[in-house]
Amino acid sequence: MTKNETLFLRAQRHIPGGVNSPVRAFGSVGGTPRFMVRGEGPYVWDADGKRYIDYVGSWGPLILGHAHPAVIEAVERAARNGLSFGAPTEAEIDLADLLCEMLPSIEQVRLVSSGTEATMSAIRLARGFTGRNKLVKFEGCYHGHADSLLVKAGSGLLTFGNPSSAGVPDAVASDTLVLPYNDVPALEALFAANGSEIAAIIVEPVAGNMNLVQAAPEFICAMRQLTQQHGALLIYDEVMTGFRVGLSCAQGLHGITPDLTTLGKVIGGGMPLAAFGGRADIMAKLAPLGPVYQAGTLSGNPVAVAAGLATLHEISKPGFFEGLSNKTRQLTDGFNAIGQELHIPLCAQSVGGMFGIYFADQIPYNYADVMQNDRRRFNAFFHGMLNAGIYLAPSAFEAGFVSASHERAVIEETLSICSVVLATQYHSK
Ligand code: KE4
């Protein structure tokens, strides 16, 4: 047995499914999860000593690459002063000031420890501010595992084919209205019928949890117009897209000012840190100022904040996103070229430092399109690449991530391996 197999067996004794988050279990692709022991730049090493070029990047946070010196040094420096105080610290002010400076839609912000906490809190705040209960989300979008959001969701739920989780009371789920992504007529009809009951729309402005699906401009405009028209709030869930698709996030790409924004992943640089923020009049409803309660023992943890500040400092350097976007596009252009050369149904697209690969003839526009992808082909591709030292997300329903440490030579190495893997798989018979 390999060390990974031994560890996976051992892990299952006391951890459900052997993992602390379902998508890590390789459930949809099959095989044994790789137990990682070290990361450096674009590389990770597993328990059997095998090196991979990593395109998961801890599901998005590691935009600088693994163990970036500036981040590690900031974490070490903060940790030497103590790990947590349960009291305010100056570093939290620094991060709040920086986030409000980088995202003009955020006038006030609250730090939390996970994206789930951020979206759960933003929804409670939207309901408290509007006095309404209904929440609109879109099929295939994933916003963390708060009860209201586990209705026709993406990511691990989609991966395991159970888009709605057990354990969510019907009374809760009934307040969540789910529509097809990019479907403007459906959105208009819903608001015409129920607009006065809707507290908020929560949306992945670039969906990354049903693989990568971009919001159409008319869909983006309709969400902003209909929420304003009916007194509902627009929540941009930028946990994945925040400082991943660009320095001004998806809202900057779209030219949209959401009422609330949720952030995570990149802003923690690999440490447990997320945030929600937006209009000051809405945020003023939060305890201790207002009636909407939200709290957290480790919220604004000084070590996590140090990692976040160091990361945001690095990505703010001139040319960072131009370089990252160009390298990510080099990767997806390469995938598209291989699909054409080998005459196979393979396409890819990128937005900033995130990308999607599809075993289909065209880029997906919504959840229904994504469900047409050839999952069997993806799974074979995933394992072919894994065996060849390329670590992709272990699901056909996840986006991939490039870091600043992925030099062009690493992208070229990935593409030449991809070409061999696909030629072998498609033309071996
Ligand atoms: P966390 O609670 O996992 O920190 O964040 C939840 C979340 C919220 N919103 C969006 C848009 C997200 O993508 C996520 C989490 N993303 C998944 C990856 N698709 C996390 C990986 C996992 O569940 O292990």
Coordinates of N, CA and C and ligand atoms in Angstrom, one line a residue, residues 21 23 59 114-116 142-144 155 204 209 237 239-240 265 398, ligand 1:
S21 N -13.4 18.1 4.8 CA -14.3 18.8 3.8 C -14.6 17.8 2.7
V23 N -15.3 17.7 -0.5 CA -14.7 17.7 -1.9 C -13.3 17.1 -1.9
W59 N -8.0 25.7 -2.9 CA -9.4 26.1 -3.4 C -9.4 27.6 -3.5
S114 N -14.6 32.2 8.2 CA -14.8 31.3 7.0 C -15.8 32.0 6.1
G115 N -15.8 31.6 4.8 CA -16.7 32.1 3.9 C -18.1 31.8 4.2
T116 N -18.3 30.6 4.8 CA -19.7 30.2 5.3 C -20.2 31.2 6.3
Y142 N -22.6 27.9 -5.0 CA -22.4 27.4 -3.6 C -21.9 28.6 -2.8
H143 N -22.5 28.8 -1.7 CA -22.1 29.9 -0.8 C -21.7 29.5 0.6
G144 N -21.2 28.2 0.7 CA -20.9 27.7 2.1 C -22.1 26.9 2.6
S155 N -20.5 23.0 -5.9 CA -19.3 22.5 -5.2 C -19.6 21.0 -4.8
E204 N -22.9 34.3 -7.0 CA -21.5 34.2 -7.3 C -21.3 35.0 -8.6
N209 N -18.4 27.2 -8.6 CA -18.8 26.0 -7.9 C -19.7 25.1 -8.7
D237 N -21.4 37.5 -3.6 CA -20.5 36.5 -2.9 C -19.2 36.4 -3.6
V239 N -16.3 35.4 -2.2 CA -15.4 34.6 -1.4 C -14.4 34.0 -2.4
M240 N -14.8 33.6 -3.6 CA -13.9 33.0 -4.5 C -13.3 34.0 -5.5
K265 N -11.0 33.3 1.4 CA -9.9 32.7 0.6 C -8.7 33.7 0.4
E398 N -15.7 22.1 -10.3 CA -14.9 23.1 -9.6 C -14.1 23.9 -10.5
Ligands
KE4_1 P1 -15.8 28.4 3.3 O1 -16.8 28.2 4.4 O2 -15.4 27.0 2.7 O3 -14.5 29.1 3.7 O4 -16.4 29.3 2.1 C1 -17.6 28.9 1.6 C2 -17.8 29.5 0.2 C3 -18.6 30.6 0.0 N1 -18.7 31.2 -1.2 C4 -18.1 30.7 -2.3 C5 -18.3 31.4 -3.6 C6 -17.2 29.6 -2.2 O5 -16.6 29.1 -3.3 C7 -17.1 29.0 -0.9 C8 -16.2 27.8 -0.7 N2 -15.6 27.2 -1.9 C9 -15.3 25.8 -1.8 C10 -14.6 25.4 -3.2 N3 -15.5 25.3 -4.2 C11 -14.5 25.4 -0.7 C12 -13.8 24.0 -0.7 C13 -14.4 23.1 0.3 O6 -15.7 23.1 0.5 O7 -13.7 22.3 0.8

